[in-house]
Short mmCIF file of C-alpha atoms and ligand atoms in Angstrom, two decimals:
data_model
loop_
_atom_site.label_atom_id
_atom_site.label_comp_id
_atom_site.label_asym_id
_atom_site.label_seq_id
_atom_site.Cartn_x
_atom_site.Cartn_y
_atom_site.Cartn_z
CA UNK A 1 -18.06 -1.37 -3.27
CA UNK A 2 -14.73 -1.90 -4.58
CA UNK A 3 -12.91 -1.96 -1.54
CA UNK A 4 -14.41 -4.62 0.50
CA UNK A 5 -11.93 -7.26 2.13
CA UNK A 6 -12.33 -10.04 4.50
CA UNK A 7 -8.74 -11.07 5.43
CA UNK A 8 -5.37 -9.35 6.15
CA UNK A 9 -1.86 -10.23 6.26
CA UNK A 10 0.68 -8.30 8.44
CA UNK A 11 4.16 -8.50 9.19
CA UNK A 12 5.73 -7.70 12.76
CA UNK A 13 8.67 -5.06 12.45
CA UNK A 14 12.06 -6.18 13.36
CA UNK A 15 14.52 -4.98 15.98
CA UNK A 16 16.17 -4.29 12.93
CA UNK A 17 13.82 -1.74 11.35
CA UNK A 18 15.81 1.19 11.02
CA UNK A 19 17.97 -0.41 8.73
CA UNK A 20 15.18 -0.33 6.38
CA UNK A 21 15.88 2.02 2.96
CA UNK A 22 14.69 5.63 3.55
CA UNK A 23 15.04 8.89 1.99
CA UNK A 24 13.75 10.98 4.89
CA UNK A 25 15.60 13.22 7.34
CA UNK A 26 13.40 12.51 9.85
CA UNK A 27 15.54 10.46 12.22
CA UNK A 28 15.90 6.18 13.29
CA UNK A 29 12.70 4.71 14.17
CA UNK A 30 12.01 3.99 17.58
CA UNK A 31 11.36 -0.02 17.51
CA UNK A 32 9.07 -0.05 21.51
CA UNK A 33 6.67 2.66 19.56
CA UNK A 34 6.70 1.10 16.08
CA UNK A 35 5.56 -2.29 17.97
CA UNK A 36 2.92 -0.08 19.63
CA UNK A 37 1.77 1.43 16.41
CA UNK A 38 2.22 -1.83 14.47
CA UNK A 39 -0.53 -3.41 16.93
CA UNK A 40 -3.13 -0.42 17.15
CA UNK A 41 -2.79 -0.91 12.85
CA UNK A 42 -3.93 -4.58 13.60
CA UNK A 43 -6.24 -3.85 15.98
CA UNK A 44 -7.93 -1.36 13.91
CA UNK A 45 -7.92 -3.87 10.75
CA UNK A 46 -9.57 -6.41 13.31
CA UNK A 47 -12.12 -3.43 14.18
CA UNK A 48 -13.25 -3.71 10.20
CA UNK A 49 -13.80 -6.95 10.62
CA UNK A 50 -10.86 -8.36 8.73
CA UNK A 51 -9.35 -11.69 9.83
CA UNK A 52 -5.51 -10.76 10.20
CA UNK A 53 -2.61 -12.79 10.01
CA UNK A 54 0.82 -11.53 11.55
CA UNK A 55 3.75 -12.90 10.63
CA UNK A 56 7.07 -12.85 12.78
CA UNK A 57 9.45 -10.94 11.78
CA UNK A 58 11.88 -11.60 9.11
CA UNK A 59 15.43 -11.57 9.85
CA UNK A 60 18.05 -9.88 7.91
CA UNK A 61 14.62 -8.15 5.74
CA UNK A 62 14.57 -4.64 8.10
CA UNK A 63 12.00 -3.13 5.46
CA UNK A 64 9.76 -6.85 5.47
CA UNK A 65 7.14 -5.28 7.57
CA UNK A 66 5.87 -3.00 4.66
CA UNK A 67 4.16 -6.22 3.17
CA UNK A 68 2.37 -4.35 0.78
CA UNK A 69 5.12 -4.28 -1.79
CA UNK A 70 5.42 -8.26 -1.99
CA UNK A 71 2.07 -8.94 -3.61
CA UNK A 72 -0.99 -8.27 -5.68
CA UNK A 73 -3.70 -9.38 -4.53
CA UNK A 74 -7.23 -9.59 -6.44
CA UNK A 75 -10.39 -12.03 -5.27
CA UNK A 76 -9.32 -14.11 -7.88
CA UNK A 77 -5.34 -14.44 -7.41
CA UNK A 78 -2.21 -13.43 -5.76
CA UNK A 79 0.71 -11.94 -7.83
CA UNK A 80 3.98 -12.27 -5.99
CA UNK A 81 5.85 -9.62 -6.92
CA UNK A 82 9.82 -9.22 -7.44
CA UNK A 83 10.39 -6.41 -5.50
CA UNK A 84 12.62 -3.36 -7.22
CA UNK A 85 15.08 -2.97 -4.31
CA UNK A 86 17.74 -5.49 -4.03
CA UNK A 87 17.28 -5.12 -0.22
CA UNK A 88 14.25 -6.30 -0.60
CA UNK A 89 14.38 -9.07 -3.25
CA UNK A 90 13.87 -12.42 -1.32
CA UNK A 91 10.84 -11.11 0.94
CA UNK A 92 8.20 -12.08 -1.45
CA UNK A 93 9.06 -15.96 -0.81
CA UNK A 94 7.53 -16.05 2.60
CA UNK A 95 4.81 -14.27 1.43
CA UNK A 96 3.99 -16.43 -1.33
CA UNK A 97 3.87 -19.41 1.28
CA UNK A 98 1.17 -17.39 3.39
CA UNK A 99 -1.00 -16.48 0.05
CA UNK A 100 -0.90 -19.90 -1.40
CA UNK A 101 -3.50 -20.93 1.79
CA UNK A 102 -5.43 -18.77 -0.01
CA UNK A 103 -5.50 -18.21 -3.14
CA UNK A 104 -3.96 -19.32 -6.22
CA UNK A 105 -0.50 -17.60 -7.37
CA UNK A 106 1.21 -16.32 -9.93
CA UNK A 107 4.43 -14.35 -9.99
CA UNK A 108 6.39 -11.60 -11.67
CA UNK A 109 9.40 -13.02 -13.60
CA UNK A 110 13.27 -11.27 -14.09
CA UNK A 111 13.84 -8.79 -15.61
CA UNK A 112 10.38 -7.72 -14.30
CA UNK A 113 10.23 -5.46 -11.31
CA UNK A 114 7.49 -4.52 -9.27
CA UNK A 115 6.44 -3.37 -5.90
CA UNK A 116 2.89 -3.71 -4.64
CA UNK A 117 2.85 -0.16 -3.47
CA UNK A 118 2.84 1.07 -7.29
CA UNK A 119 -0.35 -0.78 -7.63
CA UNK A 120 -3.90 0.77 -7.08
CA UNK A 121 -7.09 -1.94 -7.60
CA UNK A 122 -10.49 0.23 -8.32
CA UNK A 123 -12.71 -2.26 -8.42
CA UNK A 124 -11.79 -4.79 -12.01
CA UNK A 125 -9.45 -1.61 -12.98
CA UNK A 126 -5.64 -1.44 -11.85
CA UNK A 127 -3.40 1.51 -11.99
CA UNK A 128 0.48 0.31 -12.10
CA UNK A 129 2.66 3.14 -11.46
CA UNK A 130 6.16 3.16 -13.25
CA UNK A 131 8.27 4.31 -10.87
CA UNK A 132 12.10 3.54 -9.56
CA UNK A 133 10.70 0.09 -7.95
CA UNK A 134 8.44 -1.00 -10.82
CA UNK A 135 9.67 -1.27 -14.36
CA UNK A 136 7.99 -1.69 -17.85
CA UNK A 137 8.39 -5.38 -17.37
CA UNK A 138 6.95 -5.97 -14.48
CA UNK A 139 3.92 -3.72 -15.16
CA UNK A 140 3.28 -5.75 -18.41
CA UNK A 141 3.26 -8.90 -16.57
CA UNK A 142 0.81 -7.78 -14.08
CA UNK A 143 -0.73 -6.59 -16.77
CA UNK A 144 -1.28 -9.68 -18.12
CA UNK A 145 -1.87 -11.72 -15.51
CA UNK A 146 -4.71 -9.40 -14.38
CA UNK A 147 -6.30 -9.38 -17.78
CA UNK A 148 -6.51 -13.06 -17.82
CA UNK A 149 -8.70 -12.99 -14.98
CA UNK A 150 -10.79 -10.02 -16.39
CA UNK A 151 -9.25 -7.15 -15.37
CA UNK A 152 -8.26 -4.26 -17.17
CA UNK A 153 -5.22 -2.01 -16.71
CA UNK A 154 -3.11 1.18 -17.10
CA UNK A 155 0.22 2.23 -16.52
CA UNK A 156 0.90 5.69 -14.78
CA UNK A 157 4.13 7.40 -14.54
CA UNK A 158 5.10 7.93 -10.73
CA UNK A 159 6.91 11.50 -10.86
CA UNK A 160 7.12 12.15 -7.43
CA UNK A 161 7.41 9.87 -4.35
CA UNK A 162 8.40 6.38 -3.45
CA UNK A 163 5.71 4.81 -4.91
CA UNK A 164 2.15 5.75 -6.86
CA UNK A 165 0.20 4.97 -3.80
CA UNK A 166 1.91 7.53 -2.00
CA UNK A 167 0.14 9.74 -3.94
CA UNK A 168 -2.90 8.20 -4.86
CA UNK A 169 -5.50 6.36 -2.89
CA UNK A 170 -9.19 5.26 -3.41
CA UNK A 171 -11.58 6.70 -1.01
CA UNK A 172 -15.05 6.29 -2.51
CA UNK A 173 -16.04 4.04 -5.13
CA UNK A 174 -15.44 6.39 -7.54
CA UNK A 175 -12.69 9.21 -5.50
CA UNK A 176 -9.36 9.00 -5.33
CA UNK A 177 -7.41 11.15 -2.50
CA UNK A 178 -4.76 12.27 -4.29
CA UNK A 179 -1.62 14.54 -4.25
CA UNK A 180 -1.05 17.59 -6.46
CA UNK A 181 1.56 16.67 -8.30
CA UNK A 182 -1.18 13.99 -9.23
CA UNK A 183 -4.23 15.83 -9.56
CA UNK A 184 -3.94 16.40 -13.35
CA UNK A 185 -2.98 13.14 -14.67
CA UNK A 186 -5.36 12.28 -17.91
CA UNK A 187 -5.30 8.70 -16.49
CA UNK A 188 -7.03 9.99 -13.23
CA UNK A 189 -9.29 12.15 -15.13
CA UNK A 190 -12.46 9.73 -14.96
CA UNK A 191 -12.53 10.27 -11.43
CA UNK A 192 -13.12 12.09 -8.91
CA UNK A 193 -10.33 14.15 -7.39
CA UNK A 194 -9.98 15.28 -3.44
CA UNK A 195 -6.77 16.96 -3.96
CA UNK A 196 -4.63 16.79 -0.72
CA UNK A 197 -2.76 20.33 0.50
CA UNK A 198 0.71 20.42 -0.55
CA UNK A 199 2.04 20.19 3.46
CA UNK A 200 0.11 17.49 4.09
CA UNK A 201 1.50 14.94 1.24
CA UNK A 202 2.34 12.76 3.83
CA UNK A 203 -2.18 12.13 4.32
CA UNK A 204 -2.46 10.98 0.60
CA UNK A 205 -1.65 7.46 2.12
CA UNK A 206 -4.88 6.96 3.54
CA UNK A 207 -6.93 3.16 3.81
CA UNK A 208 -10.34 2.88 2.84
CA UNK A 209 -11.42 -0.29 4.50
CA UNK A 210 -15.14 -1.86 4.53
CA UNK A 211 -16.58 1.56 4.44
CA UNK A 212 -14.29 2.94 6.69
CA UNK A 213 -11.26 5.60 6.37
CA UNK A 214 -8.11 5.12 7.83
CA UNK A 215 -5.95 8.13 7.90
CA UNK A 216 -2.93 9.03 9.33
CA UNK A 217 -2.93 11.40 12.73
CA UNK A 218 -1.80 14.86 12.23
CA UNK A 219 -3.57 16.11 9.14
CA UNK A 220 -6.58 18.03 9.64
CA UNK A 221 -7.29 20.18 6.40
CA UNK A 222 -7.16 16.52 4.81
CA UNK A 223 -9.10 15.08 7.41
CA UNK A 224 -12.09 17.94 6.54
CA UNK A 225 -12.12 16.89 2.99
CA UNK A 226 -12.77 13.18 3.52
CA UNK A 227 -15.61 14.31 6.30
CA UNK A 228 -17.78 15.29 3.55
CA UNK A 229 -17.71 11.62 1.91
CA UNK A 230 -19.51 11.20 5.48
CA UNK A 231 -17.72 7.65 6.25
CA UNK A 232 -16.50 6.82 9.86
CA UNK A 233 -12.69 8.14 9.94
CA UNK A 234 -9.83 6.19 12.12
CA UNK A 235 -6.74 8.08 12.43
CA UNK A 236 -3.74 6.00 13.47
CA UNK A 237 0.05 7.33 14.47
CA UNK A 238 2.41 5.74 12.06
CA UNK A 239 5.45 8.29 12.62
CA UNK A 240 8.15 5.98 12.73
CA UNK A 241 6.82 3.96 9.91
CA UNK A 242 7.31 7.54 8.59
CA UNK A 243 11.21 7.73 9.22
CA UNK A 244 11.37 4.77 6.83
CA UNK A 245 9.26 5.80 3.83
CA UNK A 246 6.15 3.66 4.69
CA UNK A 247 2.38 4.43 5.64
CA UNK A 248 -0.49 3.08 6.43
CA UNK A 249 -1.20 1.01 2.95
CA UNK A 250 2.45 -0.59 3.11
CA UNK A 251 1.96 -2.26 6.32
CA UNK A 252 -0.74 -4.69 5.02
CA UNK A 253 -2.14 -6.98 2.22
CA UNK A 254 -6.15 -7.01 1.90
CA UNK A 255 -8.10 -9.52 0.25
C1 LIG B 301 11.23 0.95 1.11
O1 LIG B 301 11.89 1.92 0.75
O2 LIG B 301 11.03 -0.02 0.38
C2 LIG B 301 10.63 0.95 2.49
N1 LIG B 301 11.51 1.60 3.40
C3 LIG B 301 9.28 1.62 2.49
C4 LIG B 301 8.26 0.87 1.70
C5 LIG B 301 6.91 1.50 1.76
N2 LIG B 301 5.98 0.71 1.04
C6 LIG B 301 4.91 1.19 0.43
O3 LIG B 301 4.72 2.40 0.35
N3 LIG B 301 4.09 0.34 -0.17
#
């Protein structure tokens, strides 16, 4: 199964989270509650039986937490990425001192851009999203880098949300959860398609971990379609993770 991990590495929010980047109206994140949801997200990782590493905080990085977007990691290496927000440029350093434990690195060069988020790993196959974060560049070099270690790739264009993975998530070794806007794309045609309800966009952003699902709470015509892959579900609050543009996948790297 393609999606089978044995470590994790977290990052603790900040006090300093809501001065993260966000496009959503849905108000400042409350830091007491993202702690709280922060460690249930551990403890559920822990539950799969992933060895987690949390890292402190990182000052003046409010969006650091969503460690996701720093690297790529396959069994084989870890691509530090250079992260397409300027806010954000500098986070990947720390990270690359925490992956380099474990496996070997390689990075994306200027003028490449790319956030981990774009990136989807079925199996040896990679979807790179091209989106406002990730450029041409940076794609290719992943690109590359992936194919030397036996991979194969394709780039997707990201035409709505922050990033491709907002959109578009394994769930089965062959499914992808994905969102409408989505559910056509030629380069997802090979697959199959649970196509999430237009309300509940917010659910494509669900983690399939060691044979388990991990969705976020509040979305139960979503939640009915991933019952009938019969795999145990977790559902985990991650509203003010929300405020700031970030889910469940953003909050960890799995390898
Ligand atoms: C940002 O805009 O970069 C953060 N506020 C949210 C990043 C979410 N990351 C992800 O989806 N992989």
């Amino acid at each position: 199964m393609s999606q089978s991990f044995t470590h994790a590495l977290c990052r603790r929010p900040g006090p300093d989270l809501a001065g993260g980047i966000t496009t959503s109206d849905l108000g400042k994140p409350d830091f007491a509650l993202a702690c709280d949801q922060f460690d249930k997200y551990v403890a559920t990782l822990r539950e799969c039986g992933l060895e987690v590493t949390v890292l402190d905080a990182l000052e003046s990085f409010p969006d650091a937490h969503f460690v996701e977007d720093t690297a790529v990691v396959t069994s084989d290496v870890a691509v530090i990425t250079r992260p397409g927000a300027a806010s954000r440029l500098g986070e990947q350093d720390s990270i690359s001192k925490a992956m380099a434990a474990h496996l070997p690195l390689a990075h994306i060069e200027f003028p490449g851009t790319l956030d981990g988020g774009d990136v989807l790993m079925i199996g040896t196959h990679f979807l790179i999203g091209i989106s406002d974060r990730t450029n041409d560049d940076g794609a290719r070099q992943l690109g590359a880098i992936l194919e030397s270690h036996g991979n194969t790739w394709q780039a997707v264009p990201v035409a709505a949300g922050l990033h491709f993975k907002s959109s578009v998530n394994i769930v089965g070794p062959n499914t992808l959860l994905v969102t409408e806007v989505f559910s056509g794309r030629e380069e997802l045609a090979g697959y199959e398609r649970i196509i999430v309800p237009p309300d509940e966009a917010y659910a494509g952003n669900t983690l399939l971990i060691n044979g388990r699902l991990i969705m976020p709470a509040g979305y139960p015509q979503t939640r009915k379609m991933l019952e009938t892959l019969s795999l145990p579900i977790t559902e985990l609050d991650t509203s003010e993770f929300r405020r700031m543009d970030g889910g469940l996948t953003c909050l960890s790297l799995r390898f």
